[in-house]
Amino acid sequence: MQLTRPGLSVLGTLGAPTLPQFLSGVGYPRLQVGKAAADIEKPLQNGFPWGSRQAARTNPYENSPTTGVIRSYDFTIARGYIAPDGVNKSVMLINGQFPGPTIEANWGDTFSINVHNQITEPEEGTALHWHGLLQRATPWFDGVPAVQQCPIAPGKSLTYTFKADLFGTSWYHSHYSAQYAGGLFGAMIVHGPHENILYDTDLGPVLLTDWYHKEYFDLVEEVMTNRPPPKSDNNLINGKMDFDCSRIPAGGPACTPNAGISKFNFESGKTHRLRLINAGADATLRFTIDNHTMTVIAQDFVPVVPFNTNVVTLGIGQRTDVIVKANMSPTSAVFMRSNLTEKCSSVNQPYAVAAIYYEKADKNKTPQSTATVFDNSFCGNDSDFGLTNSQDPLTQTKPLFPFPALQNAATTQDIAITFGPNSTGTNVWYMDKVSFRANYDHPVLLLAAAGNTSYPYDPQWNVYNFGGNASVRVIVHNNFFVAHPMHLHGHNFFVLAEGVGTWDGKITNYPYTQRRDVQIVQAQGYLVIQYDTDNPGVWPFHCHIAWHVSGGLYVNLMEHPDQIRQKVVPQTLAQTCRDWSEYSGHNIVEQIDSGL
């Protein structure tokens, strides 16, 4: 049946549940009032599942808890029809929902997520990536096909089991071609310490996404046939937004006007946490709330020293947690806004709004508030732009738990981003003169675990083997006129410097160097990142614009291959590859892009 309502998700509705400070119940000891002394279970240490660990005093990379609690989820991926903005289209859904189900755990819990591939008409492989988690003990469950696993074949399943080793706000998404642009994504929340700032209500994830009325595969075909980058048709907040149906061409898809926007509850005098996530395919965005100032408390999975801003900038994959004081009267109503940056992105309709209703506001009326004024022309991470007119995020942001990067890394790798024709005349992206292309049948990590760490006959895999070096500095030179949100798997990297032109060799804001897992490299600019090689594995480093990684803007960074060989890979990974080999041996796999 074709659904003409925005999926089954409650996100963006006034009935959406708020999030707890942490998950309680099954698996955790608790004090049972009224029981005999022998039957009383021990209370949580310091009242929290993570015990006495604090955001400002705990190194999360060396001292994360292990609770022993399993958080189980069951995902079925299948095609369906939804109309999140009134325009009916075919998408991929998880458990029939758009956005996909929000998954939650406490810091130190273990996720166990059984993923069933029921994609048909046509069939496709799939794989899910759990964005930002380190996967310290489970690099094969990072979820990138051709790198850490084979795709999950149609009709088959794979259970991802991994520790929630960092805390804060993130998301999960398909890493198979550009499937997530077709609906395969959802929020991932890991509850952890936040003694740096208190708040009254956690309103949960705010998923901000550009939206296309064409199917994702058709868009990939456009990208890979030298046509201009596809323009997004709309902009959604938690999977909802109106659309002007008069813009649908004759013979186009069915469109219902006034489909409805997302709505949120505020209570006057209270403080509210919003977890902002750019889960789009292409666009950098700027987020504001009319008549309100936001206090930033975290960027990606890194708590930061709180600072105030009027505008939050998010590249694809980036997250920012903010606290907002409801400082207006109980009858007030205002808009939150997500503006796609037209200078920095390919968009047709860049504006999205959602309504915030105070407790005594008329929830049937549209807010009449005035938008925040800001400069939308800068294509970088301007962290507190709007209050100080700063365009340097690195000097404004300090991790709550700071530790300085090594001033001299063990090894340095320069990587230049360029764009041009390949041998067939198709324009693709290059990183250091190589355009990546995946081989779904031979995941690089699994080859490395078997002792094969050199691939001279497969340069298109773009593997950089850093051996046993203790730290790596990567200097990205963007020789093109568009910006790229660069994401590294398996690490929070230090952002040593970024800007336009050539790096002068100076580390910004040392020793309070910013850390995160996505950072925008500006057009005709540079980005200098550094990370400690404390996580043996093969870790993707790529632009998070879907069409750019489809075009090959991707490298693999291998660390400590000798330790990779010592790891015992679960048999489920071998079975997944056997299943994929059986499927691809009897069916044509239309890999028209890089595969990722």
Coordinates of C-alpha atoms in Angstrom, one line a residue:
M1 CA 0.0 0.0 0.0
Q2 CA 1.3 3.5 -0.8
L3 CA 1.6 5.6 2.3
T4 CA 0.8 9.3 1.9
R5 CA 1.7 10.3 5.4
P6 CA 5.2 11.0 6.7
G7 CA 6.0 7.4 7.8
L8 CA 5.3 6.2 11.3
S9 CA 7.9 8.2 13.3
V10 CA 6.6 10.3 16.2
L11 CA 9.6 12.7 15.8
G12 CA 8.4 16.2 15.2
T13 CA 5.0 15.7 16.9
L14 CA 3.8 17.3 20.1
G15 CA 3.4 13.8 21.5
A16 CA 7.0 12.8 20.9
P17 CA 8.6 11.5 24.1
T18 CA 11.3 13.5 25.8
L19 CA 14.5 11.6 26.6
P20 CA 15.6 10.6 30.1
Q21 CA 18.8 11.5 31.8
F22 CA 19.8 7.9 31.3
L23 CA 18.1 4.6 30.6
S24 CA 17.1 2.6 33.6
G25 CA 15.5 -0.7 34.1
V26 CA 16.6 -4.0 32.7
G27 CA 20.2 -4.8 33.5
Y28 CA 20.9 -2.1 36.1
P29 CA 20.9 -2.6 39.8
R30 CA 18.4 -0.4 41.6
L31 CA 17.3 0.1 45.2
Q32 CA 14.0 -1.8 45.7
V33 CA 12.0 0.0 48.4
G34 CA 10.1 -2.2 50.9
K35 CA 12.2 -5.3 50.3
A36 CA 14.0 -7.3 52.9
A37 CA 17.7 -6.3 53.4
A38 CA 18.9 -9.4 51.6
D39 CA 16.7 -8.7 48.6
I40 CA 17.8 -5.1 48.1
E41 CA 20.0 -4.6 45.1
K42 CA 22.9 -2.2 45.2
P43 CA 22.1 1.3 43.8
L44 CA 24.0 2.7 40.9
Q45 CA 27.5 4.0 41.8
N46 CA 27.2 7.7 42.2
G47 CA 23.6 7.4 40.9
F48 CA 24.7 6.9 37.3
P49 CA 25.3 3.9 35.0
W50 CA 28.7 5.4 34.2
G51 CA 29.6 5.7 37.9
S52 CA 31.8 8.6 39.0
R53 CA 33.0 9.5 35.5
Q54 CA 32.5 13.1 34.6
A55 CA 32.7 14.8 31.2
A56 CA 35.3 17.3 32.3
R57 CA 37.5 14.9 34.2
T58 CA 37.4 11.6 32.3
N59 CA 39.4 10.7 29.2
P60 CA 36.6 9.0 27.2
Y61 CA 39.1 7.2 24.9
E62 CA 41.0 5.5 27.8
N63 CA 38.4 5.2 30.6
S64 CA 35.0 4.4 29.1
P65 CA 32.8 2.2 31.3
T66 CA 31.6 -1.3 30.5
T67 CA 28.1 -1.8 31.9
G68 CA 27.4 -5.3 30.5
V69 CA 23.9 -4.2 29.5
I70 CA 22.7 -5.1 26.0
R71 CA 20.5 -2.7 24.1
S72 CA 18.8 -4.8 21.4
Y73 CA 17.0 -3.6 18.3
D74 CA 15.6 -5.3 15.3
F75 CA 15.6 -3.5 11.9
T76 CA 13.9 -4.5 8.7
I77 CA 14.9 -2.5 5.7
A78 CA 12.4 -2.4 2.9
R79 CA 11.0 0.0 0.2
G80 CA 7.9 2.0 0.9
Y81 CA 6.0 5.2 -0.1
I82 CA 5.9 8.3 2.1
A83 CA 5.1 12.0 1.6
P84 CA 7.1 13.8 4.3
D85 CA 6.4 17.2 2.6
G86 CA 3.3 16.2 0.8
V87 CA 5.0 14.8 -2.3
N88 CA 4.6 11.0 -2.6
K89 CA 7.8 9.1 -3.4
S90 CA 9.4 5.7 -3.1
V91 CA 12.0 5.5 -0.3
M92 CA 13.8 2.9 1.8
L93 CA 12.4 2.6 5.4
I94 CA 13.6 1.0 8.6
N95 CA 10.6 -0.7 10.3
G96 CA 8.3 1.4 8.1
Q97 CA 9.6 4.6 9.7
F98 CA 11.0 7.9 8.4
P99 CA 13.2 9.0 9.9
G100 CA 14.3 5.6 11.1
P101 CA 13.9 4.5 14.8
T102 CA 15.9 6.4 17.4
I103 CA 18.2 4.1 19.1
E104 CA 19.4 4.8 22.7
A105 CA 22.0 3.4 25.1
N106 CA 23.9 4.5 28.2
W107 CA 27.6 5.1 27.9
G108 CA 29.3 1.7 28.2
D109 CA 26.2 -0.3 27.2
T110 CA 26.4 -2.6 24.2
F111 CA 24.2 -2.2 21.1
S112 CA 23.0 -5.4 19.4
I113 CA 21.1 -4.5 16.2
N114 CA 19.8 -7.2 13.9
V115 CA 19.5 -5.9 10.4
H116 CA 17.3 -7.7 7.9
N117 CA 17.6 -6.7 4.2
Q118 CA 14.1 -7.0 2.7
I119 CA 14.8 -4.5 -0.2
T120 CA 13.0 -5.6 -3.3
E121 CA 11.8 -4.3 -6.7
P122 CA 14.7 -4.0 -7.3
E123 CA 16.9 -5.8 -4.8
E124 CA 20.0 -4.1 -3.4
G125 CA 22.6 -4.9 -0.9
T126 CA 22.9 -2.7 2.2
A127 CA 25.0 -2.0 5.3
L128 CA 24.6 0.4 8.2
H129 CA 27.3 2.7 9.7
W130 CA 27.1 3.9 13.3
H131 CA 28.5 7.4 12.8
G132 CA 31.1 8.6 15.3
L133 CA 31.5 5.5 17.5
L134 CA 35.1 4.3 17.8
Q135 CA 34.4 0.6 17.4
R136 CA 37.6 -0.1 19.5
A137 CA 37.0 -3.8 19.9
T138 CA 34.8 -4.3 16.9
P139 CA 36.2 -2.6 13.8
W140 CA 34.3 -5.0 11.5
F141 CA 31.0 -3.6 12.7
D142 CA 31.7 0.0 11.6
G143 CA 29.4 -0.8 8.7
V144 CA 31.2 0.1 5.5
P145 CA 30.8 -2.4 2.7
A146 CA 34.0 -3.3 0.8
V147 CA 36.0 -2.0 3.8
Q148 CA 34.9 -3.8 6.9
Q149 CA 32.2 -6.2 5.6
C150 CA 30.5 -7.5 2.5
P151 CA 27.1 -6.0 1.9
I152 CA 24.1 -7.7 3.5
A153 CA 22.6 -9.6 0.6
P154 CA 18.8 -9.3 -0.2
G155 CA 16.9 -11.7 2.0
K156 CA 19.8 -12.0 4.5
S157 CA 20.5 -10.5 7.9
L158 CA 23.5 -9.4 10.0
T159 CA 23.6 -8.5 13.7
Y160 CA 25.9 -5.6 14.6
T161 CA 27.2 -5.8 18.1
F162 CA 29.3 -3.0 19.5
K163 CA 29.9 -0.9 22.6
A164 CA 28.6 2.6 23.0
D165 CA 32.1 3.8 23.6
L166 CA 31.5 7.5 23.4
F167 CA 28.5 9.6 24.6
G168 CA 26.3 12.3 23.2
T169 CA 24.4 12.7 19.9
S170 CA 24.9 11.0 16.6
W171 CA 23.1 9.1 13.9
Y172 CA 23.3 5.9 11.9
H173 CA 22.9 5.6 8.1
S174 CA 23.4 3.3 5.2
H175 CA 26.9 3.3 3.7
Y176 CA 25.9 1.4 0.6
S177 CA 26.1 3.9 -2.4
A178 CA 23.8 6.9 -1.5
Q179 CA 21.0 4.8 0.0
Y180 CA 20.8 7.1 3.0
A181 CA 19.7 9.9 0.7
G182 CA 16.7 7.7 0.0
G183 CA 15.6 7.5 3.7
L184 CA 17.9 5.0 5.4
F185 CA 19.0 6.9 8.5
G186 CA 18.0 7.6 12.1
A187 CA 19.2 9.2 15.3
M188 CA 21.6 7.5 17.8
I189 CA 21.7 8.8 21.4
V190 CA 24.2 7.7 24.0
H191 CA 23.4 9.1 27.4
G192 CA 26.4 10.2 29.4
P193 CA 27.6 12.7 31.9
H194 CA 26.8 16.4 31.5
E195 CA 27.7 18.0 34.7
N196 CA 29.1 20.9 32.7
I197 CA 25.5 22.2 32.3
L198 CA 22.1 21.3 33.7
Y199 CA 18.8 21.4 31.9
D200 CA 15.2 20.6 32.6
T201 CA 14.1 18.7 29.5
D202 CA 15.8 16.7 26.8
L203 CA 13.7 17.2 23.6
G204 CA 15.8 14.6 21.8
P205 CA 17.0 14.6 18.2
V206 CA 16.4 17.3 15.7
L207 CA 17.2 15.7 12.3
L208 CA 17.9 18.4 9.7
T209 CA 17.9 17.1 6.1
D210 CA 17.8 18.3 2.6
W211 CA 15.2 16.3 0.6
Y212 CA 14.9 15.1 -3.0
H213 CA 11.7 14.1 -4.8
K214 CA 13.7 11.8 -7.2
E215 CA 14.8 8.4 -6.0
Y216 CA 18.4 8.2 -4.8
F217 CA 19.6 5.8 -7.6
D218 CA 18.3 8.3 -10.3
L219 CA 20.3 11.0 -8.6
V220 CA 23.5 8.9 -8.5
E221 CA 23.0 8.3 -12.2
E222 CA 22.9 12.0 -12.8
V223 CA 26.1 12.5 -10.8
M224 CA 27.9 9.8 -12.6
T225 CA 27.0 11.0 -16.1
N226 CA 28.7 14.5 -16.0
R227 CA 25.5 16.4 -15.3
P228 CA 25.4 19.3 -12.8
P229 CA 25.0 18.3 -9.1
P230 CA 21.4 17.6 -8.4
K231 CA 19.5 20.3 -6.5
S232 CA 17.5 19.3 -3.4
D233 CA 13.8 20.0 -3.7
N234 CA 13.0 20.7 0.0
N235 CA 14.4 20.9 3.5
L236 CA 13.0 18.9 6.4
I237 CA 13.1 19.1 10.2
N238 CA 12.5 15.7 11.8
G239 CA 11.1 14.4 8.5
K240 CA 8.4 17.1 8.0
M241 CA 7.9 20.3 6.0
D242 CA 5.4 21.9 3.6
F243 CA 5.9 22.1 -0.1
D244 CA 4.4 24.4 -2.8
C245 CA 2.6 21.8 -5.0
S246 CA 2.4 24.3 -7.8
R247 CA 6.1 23.6 -8.4
I248 CA 5.4 20.0 -9.3
P249 CA 5.7 19.7 -13.1
A250 CA 2.8 18.3 -15.1
G251 CA 2.7 14.5 -14.9
G252 CA 4.9 14.6 -11.7
P253 CA 4.2 12.8 -8.4
A254 CA 1.1 13.3 -6.4
C255 CA 1.4 16.3 -4.0
T256 CA -0.8 17.2 -1.0
P257 CA -0.5 20.8 0.1
N258 CA 0.0 21.9 3.7
A259 CA 1.5 18.5 4.7
G260 CA 2.5 19.9 8.1
I261 CA 5.6 21.0 9.9
S262 CA 7.3 19.6 13.0
K263 CA 6.3 20.9 16.4
F264 CA 8.0 21.1 19.7
N265 CA 7.0 21.9 23.3
F266 CA 8.7 24.5 25.4
E267 CA 7.8 25.4 29.1
S268 CA 8.3 29.0 30.2
G269 CA 11.3 29.4 32.5
K270 CA 12.7 26.0 31.8
T271 CA 15.8 24.9 29.9
H272 CA 15.6 22.5 27.0
R273 CA 18.3 20.4 25.3
L274 CA 18.1 20.0 21.5
R275 CA 20.3 17.5 19.7
L276 CA 20.9 18.9 16.2
I277 CA 22.0 16.5 13.5
N278 CA 22.7 17.3 9.8
A279 CA 21.7 14.0 8.2
G280 CA 21.4 15.4 4.7
A281 CA 23.0 14.4 1.5
D282 CA 24.5 17.6 0.2
A283 CA 23.8 20.8 2.0
T284 CA 25.6 22.8 4.7
L285 CA 22.9 24.4 6.9
R286 CA 22.5 27.1 9.5
F287 CA 20.1 26.6 12.4
T288 CA 18.4 29.3 14.4
I289 CA 15.5 29.8 16.9
D290 CA 13.6 33.1 16.6
N291 CA 14.1 35.3 19.7
H292 CA 16.3 32.8 21.5
T293 CA 20.0 32.3 22.2
M294 CA 21.5 28.9 22.2
T295 CA 24.2 27.6 24.5
V296 CA 26.4 25.0 22.8
I297 CA 27.5 22.1 25.0
A298 CA 28.8 19.5 22.6
Q299 CA 30.0 19.2 19.0
D300 CA 29.9 15.7 17.5
F301 CA 30.8 13.3 20.3
V302 CA 32.9 15.9 22.2
P303 CA 31.5 17.9 25.2
V304 CA 32.8 21.5 25.0
V305 CA 33.1 24.5 27.4
P306 CA 29.6 26.1 27.0
F307 CA 29.3 29.2 24.8
N308 CA 26.4 31.2 23.5
T309 CA 25.4 31.7 19.8
N310 CA 22.5 32.8 17.7
V311 CA 23.4 30.5 14.8
V312 CA 24.7 26.9 14.5
T313 CA 26.4 25.8 11.3
L314 CA 26.3 22.1 10.5
G315 CA 28.0 20.3 7.6
I316 CA 26.8 16.9 6.6
G317 CA 27.3 14.5 9.5
Q318 CA 28.0 17.1 12.1
R319 CA 26.1 17.4 15.3
T320 CA 25.7 20.1 17.9
D321 CA 24.0 19.9 21.2
V322 CA 22.4 23.1 22.5
I323 CA 20.6 24.3 25.6
V324 CA 17.8 26.8 25.1
K325 CA 16.2 28.8 27.9
A326 CA 12.5 29.3 27.4
N327 CA 12.6 33.0 28.2
M328 CA 9.2 34.1 26.8
S329 CA 5.7 34.2 28.1
P330 CA 3.7 30.9 28.5
T331 CA 1.4 31.9 25.5
S332 CA 4.4 32.4 23.1
A333 CA 5.0 30.5 19.9
V334 CA 8.1 30.9 17.7
F335 CA 9.8 29.2 14.7
M336 CA 13.0 27.2 14.7
R337 CA 14.7 27.4 11.3
S338 CA 17.1 25.4 9.2
N339 CA 18.5 27.3 6.2
L340 CA 20.4 25.5 3.6
T341 CA 23.3 27.7 2.4
E342 CA 22.6 28.4 -1.3
K343 CA 26.2 29.6 -1.9
C344 CA 27.6 26.4 -0.5
S345 CA 25.0 23.8 -1.7
S346 CA 22.8 22.9 -4.6
V347 CA 19.2 23.7 -3.5
N348 CA 15.9 24.6 -5.0
Q349 CA 14.0 25.4 -1.7
P350 CA 16.4 26.1 1.1
Y351 CA 14.1 27.0 4.0
A352 CA 12.6 24.8 6.7
V353 CA 10.7 25.7 9.8
A354 CA 9.3 23.9 12.8
A355 CA 7.0 25.4 15.4
I356 CA 7.9 25.8 19.1
Y357 CA 4.8 26.2 21.3
Y358 CA 5.0 27.3 24.9
E359 CA 2.7 25.6 27.3
K360 CA -0.3 28.0 27.0
A361 CA 0.2 28.8 23.3
D362 CA -2.6 28.2 20.8
K363 CA -1.1 25.1 19.0
N364 CA -3.5 25.5 16.1
K365 CA -2.0 28.8 15.1
T366 CA 1.1 29.4 13.1
P367 CA 3.9 31.3 14.9
Q368 CA 4.4 34.9 13.7
S369 CA 8.0 35.3 15.0
T370 CA 10.8 37.1 13.1
A371 CA 13.8 35.3 11.9
T372 CA 17.4 35.8 13.2
V373 CA 19.5 37.9 10.8
F374 CA 22.9 36.4 9.8
D375 CA 25.4 36.2 7.0
N376 CA 24.8 33.0 5.1
S377 CA 27.6 33.4 2.6
F378 CA 30.4 31.7 4.6
C379 CA 31.0 28.0 3.7
G380 CA 32.9 26.9 6.8
N381 CA 32.3 26.0 10.5
D382 CA 31.6 29.4 12.0
S383 CA 30.9 28.2 15.6
D384 CA 29.5 31.3 17.2
F385 CA 28.7 33.4 14.2
G386 CA 26.0 35.9 15.0
L387 CA 27.2 37.1 18.4
T388 CA 30.9 38.0 17.6
N389 CA 31.0 37.7 13.8
S390 CA 33.7 35.2 14.3
Q391 CA 34.6 33.1 11.3
D392 CA 37.2 31.0 13.2
P393 CA 35.6 28.1 15.0
L394 CA 38.8 26.8 16.4
T395 CA 39.6 29.8 18.6
Q396 CA 36.1 29.7 20.0
T397 CA 35.7 26.0 20.9
K398 CA 37.4 24.3 23.8
P399 CA 36.8 20.6 24.6
L400 CA 35.5 20.2 28.1
F401 CA 38.2 17.5 28.6
P402 CA 41.2 19.0 26.9
F403 CA 44.4 17.2 26.1
P404 CA 46.9 18.6 23.7
A405 CA 47.7 17.0 20.4
L406 CA 51.4 16.1 19.9
Q407 CA 53.1 19.1 18.3
N408 CA 55.0 16.8 16.0
A409 CA 53.1 13.7 14.7
A410 CA 55.0 10.5 14.0
T411 CA 54.1 10.7 10.3
T412 CA 52.5 13.3 8.0
Q413 CA 50.4 12.7 4.9
D414 CA 49.5 15.4 2.4
I415 CA 46.3 14.6 0.4
A416 CA 45.1 16.9 -2.5
I417 CA 41.4 17.0 -3.5
T418 CA 40.9 17.4 -7.3
F419 CA 38.1 16.9 -9.8
G420 CA 38.4 15.8 -13.4
P421 CA 37.7 13.0 -16.0
N422 CA 38.6 9.4 -15.5
S423 CA 39.6 7.0 -18.3
T424 CA 36.0 6.8 -19.5
G425 CA 35.5 10.6 -19.6
T426 CA 33.4 10.6 -16.5
N427 CA 34.2 13.5 -14.1
V428 CA 35.0 12.1 -10.7
W429 CA 36.7 13.2 -7.5
Y430 CA 40.3 12.3 -6.6
M431 CA 42.2 12.2 -3.4
D432 CA 45.9 12.3 -4.2
K433 CA 45.3 11.5 -7.8
V434 CA 43.2 8.3 -7.0
S435 CA 39.4 8.1 -7.3
F436 CA 38.1 5.4 -4.9
R437 CA 36.0 2.4 -6.2
A438 CA 34.8 -0.3 -3.8
N439 CA 35.1 -4.1 -4.4
Y440 CA 32.2 -5.5 -2.4
D441 CA 33.6 -9.0 -2.6
H442 CA 36.9 -8.2 -0.8
P443 CA 36.6 -6.0 2.3
V444 CA 40.0 -4.5 3.0
L445 CA 39.8 -5.0 6.8
L446 CA 39.1 -8.7 6.4
L447 CA 42.0 -9.1 3.9
A448 CA 44.3 -7.3 6.5
A449 CA 43.1 -9.6 9.2
A450 CA 44.1 -12.5 7.0
G451 CA 47.6 -11.0 6.6
N452 CA 47.1 -9.3 3.2
T453 CA 48.0 -5.6 3.8
S454 CA 49.3 -4.6 0.3
Y455 CA 47.2 -4.1 -2.7
P456 CA 49.4 -3.0 -5.7
Y457 CA 46.9 -4.3 -8.2
D458 CA 44.0 -2.4 -6.7
P459 CA 45.1 1.2 -6.4
Q460 CA 41.5 2.3 -6.6
W461 CA 41.0 1.1 -3.0
N462 CA 43.2 4.1 -2.0
V463 CA 44.7 2.5 1.1
Y464 CA 47.3 4.4 3.2
N465 CA 49.1 1.9 5.4
F466 CA 50.6 3.9 8.3
G467 CA 52.1 0.8 9.9
G468 CA 53.0 1.1 13.6
N469 CA 53.3 4.9 13.7
A470 CA 51.9 6.2 16.9
S471 CA 50.2 9.3 15.5
V472 CA 49.2 10.6 12.0
R473 CA 48.8 14.1 10.7
V474 CA 46.8 14.5 7.5
I475 CA 47.0 17.8 5.6
V476 CA 44.1 18.1 3.1
H477 CA 44.6 20.5 0.3
N478 CA 41.2 21.4 -1.4
N479 CA 42.1 22.5 -4.9
F480 CA 38.5 22.9 -5.9
F481 CA 35.9 25.7 -5.6
V482 CA 33.5 23.8 -3.3
A483 CA 33.8 22.9 0.4
H484 CA 33.8 19.4 1.8
P485 CA 32.7 18.1 5.2
M486 CA 35.5 15.6 5.9
H487 CA 34.6 12.6 8.1
L488 CA 37.1 10.1 9.7
H489 CA 35.8 6.8 11.1
G490 CA 37.2 5.2 14.2
H491 CA 38.5 8.4 15.8
N492 CA 37.8 11.9 17.1
F493 CA 40.6 13.8 15.4
F494 CA 42.3 17.0 16.5
V495 CA 41.5 19.9 14.2
L496 CA 44.9 21.6 14.2
A497 CA 44.1 24.3 11.6
E498 CA 41.8 25.1 8.7
G499 CA 41.4 28.0 6.4
V500 CA 41.8 29.4 2.9
G501 CA 45.1 29.3 1.0
T502 CA 48.1 27.5 2.4
W503 CA 48.6 26.4 6.0
D504 CA 51.3 28.5 7.8
G505 CA 52.3 25.6 10.1
K506 CA 50.7 27.1 13.2
I507 CA 48.3 25.0 15.5
T508 CA 45.2 26.9 16.4
N509 CA 44.2 27.3 20.0
Y510 CA 46.9 25.0 21.4
P511 CA 46.6 23.3 23.8
Y512 CA 42.8 23.5 23.7
T513 CA 42.6 21.9 20.3
Q514 CA 39.2 21.2 19.0
R515 CA 38.2 17.5 18.5
R516 CA 35.4 16.1 16.4
D517 CA 34.8 13.5 13.7
V518 CA 33.6 15.8 10.9
Q519 CA 35.2 19.2 9.9
I520 CA 34.6 21.3 6.8
V521 CA 37.5 22.0 4.5
Q522 CA 36.8 25.3 2.8
A523 CA 36.9 25.8 -1.0
Q524 CA 40.5 26.5 -2.2
G525 CA 41.5 25.8 1.4
Y526 CA 43.2 23.5 3.7
L527 CA 42.4 21.3 6.7
V528 CA 45.0 19.8 9.1
I529 CA 43.9 17.0 11.3
Q530 CA 45.8 14.7 13.6
Y531 CA 44.9 11.5 15.5
D532 CA 46.6 8.9 17.7
T533 CA 46.7 5.5 16.2
D534 CA 45.1 3.8 19.2
N535 CA 42.5 1.9 17.2
P536 CA 43.9 -0.8 14.9
G537 CA 41.7 -1.1 11.8
V538 CA 41.0 0.2 8.4
W539 CA 39.2 3.6 8.8
P540 CA 37.5 5.5 6.0
F541 CA 38.3 9.2 5.6
H542 CA 35.9 10.9 3.1
C543 CA 33.7 13.8 2.2
H544 CA 30.3 13.3 3.6
I545 CA 28.4 14.8 0.7
A546 CA 26.7 11.8 -0.7
W547 CA 27.4 12.7 -4.4
H548 CA 31.1 13.4 -3.7
V549 CA 31.8 10.0 -2.0
S550 CA 29.8 8.4 -4.9
G551 CA 32.3 10.1 -7.2
G552 CA 35.3 8.7 -5.3
L553 CA 36.3 11.3 -2.7
Y554 CA 37.4 8.7 -0.3
V555 CA 40.6 7.1 1.2
N556 CA 41.2 4.2 3.6
L557 CA 43.6 4.8 6.5
M558 CA 45.1 1.6 7.9
E559 CA 46.8 1.6 11.3
H560 CA 48.8 -1.1 13.1
P561 CA 48.3 -3.9 10.6
D562 CA 50.2 -6.3 12.8
Q563 CA 47.6 -5.9 15.5
I564 CA 44.8 -6.3 13.0
R565 CA 46.2 -9.8 12.2
Q566 CA 45.8 -10.7 15.9
K567 CA 42.1 -10.0 15.9
V568 CA 39.5 -12.7 15.7
V569 CA 36.9 -11.8 13.2
P570 CA 33.4 -13.1 14.0
Q571 CA 32.1 -15.9 11.7
T572 CA 29.1 -13.8 10.9
L573 CA 31.3 -11.6 8.7
A574 CA 32.5 -14.6 6.7
Q575 CA 28.9 -15.8 6.3
T576 CA 27.8 -12.4 5.2
C577 CA 30.5 -12.5 2.5
R578 CA 29.4 -16.0 1.4
D579 CA 25.8 -14.8 1.2
W580 CA 26.9 -11.8 -0.9
S581 CA 29.0 -14.0 -3.2
E582 CA 26.1 -16.3 -3.8
Y583 CA 23.8 -13.4 -4.6
S584 CA 26.2 -11.4 -6.8
G585 CA 27.2 -14.6 -8.6
H586 CA 23.6 -15.0 -9.9
N587 CA 22.5 -11.4 -10.1
I588 CA 23.8 -8.2 -11.7
V589 CA 24.8 -5.7 -9.1
E590 CA 24.4 -2.2 -10.5
Q591 CA 27.4 -0.5 -9.0
I592 CA 27.4 2.7 -11.0
D593 CA 29.3 4.8 -8.5
S594 CA 32.2 4.3 -6.1
G595 CA 29.9 1.9 -4.1
L596 CA 29.9 4.0 -1.0

